[in-house]
Amino acid sequence: MADIFDLFQQIAKKETPSTEPITWILVGLGNPGDKYKTTRHNAGFLIIDRLAERLGVRIDRAKFQALVAEARIGGHRVLLMKPQTFMNASGTAVQEAAAFYKIAPDHVLVISDDVAQDPGKMRLRRKGSAGGQKGLNDIITCLGTDAVPRLRMGVGAKPHPSFEMADWVLSNFTKNEMELLMNCFDDAYAGIGKALDGDFDGAMQICNSHTPAEK
């Protein structure tokens, strides 16, 4: 009988919600809907979905005008977010979550696309301008500061100056480009872990020195 009671206690422990506070919010940017799933603008969604897979969770709970999941990275309990407001209004969802959990902007890490970098390249920064990324710009506006950490995932520049930027970011990755993006993941994961631990210089060293050809 003792074995049965032990089993019940283990099950109850697994089902008991964690009382530890959320200390970081990790936000992947993109547009909701299947037609946008593999577009360049959805690089943030693609990476954070891969992160959720690594952590053994699914980002499928509706809250804060977003799909969310709670997870643990190292010693940190984090909220994974995919705003469902469409890209240009991402700040509304992030602001709601940050206010609810009392998370400062420097503990909100945003993962977004970056047309200024080739597919497979990354750039992690502590703060700065949005660089034309409208979702990130809306988050900066809603949080009232540009001191928002961001991991920019390269999606490639538009093929010709006359090519409309909106059309470019809503175009699909090629198979090779998608492989280059996914090959970033191990270094992105390692960098995120270091950033959460407070070693932002170490995190930038890992992410910003990643070379796609090495994978």
Coordinates of C-alpha atoms in Angstrom, one line a residue:
M1 CA 0.0 0.0 0.0
A2 CA 2.9 2.4 0.7
D3 CA 3.9 2.1 -2.9
I4 CA 0.4 3.1 -4.1
F5 CA 0.4 6.1 -1.7
D6 CA 3.8 7.2 -3.0
L7 CA 2.5 7.0 -6.6
F8 CA -0.5 9.2 -5.7
Q9 CA 1.8 11.7 -4.1
Q10 CA 4.0 11.8 -7.2
I11 CA 1.0 12.3 -9.4
A12 CA -0.4 15.1 -7.2
K13 CA 3.0 16.8 -7.1
K14 CA 3.1 16.8 -10.9
E15 CA -0.4 18.3 -11.2
T16 CA 0.2 21.0 -8.6
P17 CA 0.9 24.4 -10.3
S18 CA 4.3 25.9 -9.6
T19 CA 4.3 28.7 -7.0
E20 CA 7.6 30.1 -8.3
P21 CA 7.2 33.5 -10.0
I22 CA 7.7 34.1 -13.7
T23 CA 11.0 36.0 -14.0
W24 CA 11.4 36.3 -17.8
I25 CA 9.1 36.6 -20.7
L26 CA 10.3 35.2 -24.1
V27 CA 8.3 36.6 -27.0
G28 CA 8.4 35.2 -30.5
L29 CA 7.0 37.6 -33.1
G30 CA 5.0 36.6 -36.1
N31 CA 1.5 36.7 -37.6
P32 CA -1.2 34.1 -36.6
G33 CA -2.7 31.8 -39.2
D34 CA -1.4 28.9 -41.3
K35 CA -0.8 31.1 -44.4
Y36 CA 1.9 32.9 -42.5
K37 CA 3.5 29.9 -40.9
T38 CA 6.7 29.7 -42.9
T39 CA 7.0 33.3 -44.0
R40 CA 10.1 35.4 -43.1
H41 CA 8.1 37.6 -40.8
N42 CA 7.3 34.5 -38.7
A43 CA 11.0 33.7 -37.8
G44 CA 10.2 34.5 -34.2
F45 CA 7.3 32.1 -34.0
L46 CA 9.3 29.4 -35.7
I47 CA 12.2 29.7 -33.2
I48 CA 10.0 30.0 -30.1
D49 CA 8.0 26.9 -31.2
R50 CA 11.3 25.1 -31.5
L51 CA 12.3 26.3 -28.0
A52 CA 9.0 25.0 -26.6
E53 CA 9.6 21.7 -28.3
R54 CA 13.0 21.5 -26.6
L55 CA 11.5 22.3 -23.3
G56 CA 8.7 19.8 -23.6
V57 CA 5.8 22.3 -23.6
R58 CA 3.2 23.5 -26.2
I59 CA 2.4 27.2 -26.6
D60 CA -1.3 26.7 -26.9
R61 CA -3.0 28.5 -23.9
A62 CA -4.9 31.6 -24.8
K63 CA -4.0 34.6 -22.5
F64 CA -2.9 38.2 -22.8
Q65 CA -4.1 38.3 -26.5
A66 CA -1.5 35.6 -27.1
L67 CA -0.8 31.9 -27.0
V68 CA 1.4 31.2 -24.0
A69 CA 3.2 28.4 -22.1
E70 CA 5.1 28.3 -18.9
A71 CA 8.5 26.5 -18.9
R72 CA 11.8 26.3 -17.1
I73 CA 15.2 27.2 -18.6
G74 CA 18.0 26.5 -16.1
G75 CA 16.9 28.0 -12.8
H76 CA 14.4 30.4 -14.4
R77 CA 10.7 30.0 -14.8
V78 CA 9.7 31.7 -18.0
L79 CA 6.6 32.6 -20.0
L80 CA 6.8 31.8 -23.7
M81 CA 4.6 34.0 -25.8
K82 CA 3.3 34.2 -29.4
P83 CA 1.2 37.4 -29.7
Q84 CA -2.0 36.8 -31.7
T85 CA -2.6 40.5 -32.4
F86 CA -0.7 40.4 -35.7
M87 CA 2.8 41.7 -36.0
N88 CA 2.3 45.5 -35.9
A89 CA 0.3 45.4 -32.6
S90 CA 2.5 42.9 -30.7
G91 CA 3.2 45.4 -27.9
T92 CA -0.3 45.3 -26.6
A93 CA 0.0 41.6 -25.7
V94 CA 3.5 41.9 -24.3
Q95 CA 2.5 44.9 -22.1
E96 CA -0.4 43.0 -20.6
A97 CA 1.8 40.0 -19.7
A98 CA 4.6 42.2 -18.3
A99 CA 2.1 44.1 -16.2
F100 CA 0.5 40.9 -14.9
Y101 CA 3.7 39.3 -13.8
K102 CA 5.5 42.6 -12.9
I103 CA 8.3 41.9 -15.3
A104 CA 10.7 44.8 -16.1
P105 CA 11.4 45.5 -19.8
D106 CA 15.0 44.2 -19.4
H107 CA 13.5 40.8 -18.6
V108 CA 11.4 40.7 -21.8
L109 CA 13.4 39.0 -24.6
V110 CA 12.0 39.4 -28.0
I111 CA 12.8 37.0 -30.9
S112 CA 12.1 38.6 -34.3
D113 CA 13.0 38.5 -38.0
D114 CA 15.8 40.7 -39.4
V115 CA 16.0 41.6 -43.1
A116 CA 19.4 43.2 -42.5
Q117 CA 21.1 39.8 -42.0
D118 CA 21.5 36.7 -44.1
P119 CA 19.4 33.6 -43.2
G120 CA 21.2 31.7 -40.5
K121 CA 22.8 34.8 -38.9
M122 CA 21.7 36.2 -35.5
R123 CA 22.2 39.4 -33.6
L124 CA 21.5 39.6 -29.8
R125 CA 21.4 43.1 -28.3
R126 CA 20.4 44.4 -24.9
K127 CA 18.6 47.5 -26.2
G128 CA 18.4 49.8 -29.2
S129 CA 16.1 51.0 -32.0
A130 CA 13.6 48.6 -33.7
G131 CA 15.6 48.9 -36.9
G132 CA 12.4 49.0 -38.9
Q133 CA 10.9 45.9 -37.3
K134 CA 7.3 47.1 -36.6
G135 CA 6.4 44.4 -34.0
L136 CA 9.5 45.2 -32.0
N137 CA 8.8 48.9 -32.4
D138 CA 5.3 48.5 -31.0
I139 CA 6.7 46.6 -28.0
I140 CA 9.2 49.4 -27.4
T141 CA 6.4 52.0 -27.6
C142 CA 4.1 50.1 -25.3
L143 CA 6.8 49.4 -22.7
G144 CA 8.0 52.9 -22.9
T145 CA 11.7 52.1 -23.3
D146 CA 14.1 50.7 -25.9
A147 CA 15.9 48.7 -23.2
V148 CA 14.3 45.5 -24.3
P149 CA 16.6 42.6 -25.1
R150 CA 16.1 41.3 -28.6
L151 CA 17.4 38.3 -30.6
R152 CA 17.2 39.2 -34.3
M153 CA 17.1 36.2 -36.7
G154 CA 18.4 36.8 -40.2
V155 CA 15.8 36.3 -43.0
G156 CA 17.7 37.9 -45.9
A157 CA 17.4 41.2 -47.7
K158 CA 14.8 41.8 -50.4
P159 CA 16.2 40.7 -53.8
H160 CA 15.8 44.1 -55.4
P161 CA 15.4 47.7 -54.2
S162 CA 12.1 48.0 -56.0
F163 CA 10.7 44.9 -54.3
E164 CA 8.0 45.9 -51.7
M165 CA 9.2 45.1 -48.2
A166 CA 5.8 44.0 -47.1
D167 CA 5.7 41.4 -49.9
W168 CA 9.3 40.3 -49.0
V169 CA 8.7 39.6 -45.3
L170 CA 5.4 37.8 -46.1
S171 CA 7.1 35.5 -48.6
N172 CA 8.0 32.0 -47.7
F173 CA 11.5 30.7 -46.8
T174 CA 13.1 28.5 -49.4
K175 CA 13.9 25.0 -48.1
N176 CA 17.6 25.9 -47.8
E177 CA 16.8 29.2 -46.0
M178 CA 14.6 27.3 -43.5
E179 CA 17.4 24.8 -42.8
L180 CA 19.8 27.7 -42.2
L181 CA 17.3 29.3 -39.8
M182 CA 16.8 26.0 -37.9
N183 CA 20.5 25.4 -37.7
C184 CA 20.8 28.6 -35.6
F185 CA 18.7 27.0 -32.9
D186 CA 21.4 25.2 -30.7
D187 CA 23.4 28.4 -30.5
A188 CA 20.2 30.5 -30.0
Y189 CA 19.2 28.2 -27.1
A190 CA 22.6 28.4 -25.5
G191 CA 22.7 32.2 -25.8
I192 CA 19.2 32.6 -24.3
G193 CA 20.3 30.5 -21.4
K194 CA 23.3 32.6 -20.7
A195 CA 21.2 35.8 -21.1
L196 CA 18.7 34.6 -18.5
D197 CA 21.6 33.8 -16.1
G198 CA 22.8 37.4 -16.4
D199 CA 25.8 36.7 -18.6
F200 CA 24.7 38.9 -21.5
D201 CA 28.2 39.4 -22.9
G202 CA 28.6 35.6 -23.1
A203 CA 25.2 35.3 -24.7
M204 CA 26.1 37.8 -27.4
Q205 CA 29.4 36.0 -28.0
I206 CA 27.6 32.8 -28.7
C207 CA 24.7 34.2 -30.8
N208 CA 26.5 37.0 -32.7
S209 CA 29.5 34.8 -33.7
H210 CA 27.3 32.0 -35.1
T211 CA 28.3 31.2 -38.7
P212 CA 25.7 29.2 -40.7
A213 CA 28.4 27.4 -42.8
E214 CA 29.8 25.8 -39.6
K215 CA 26.6 23.8 -38.9

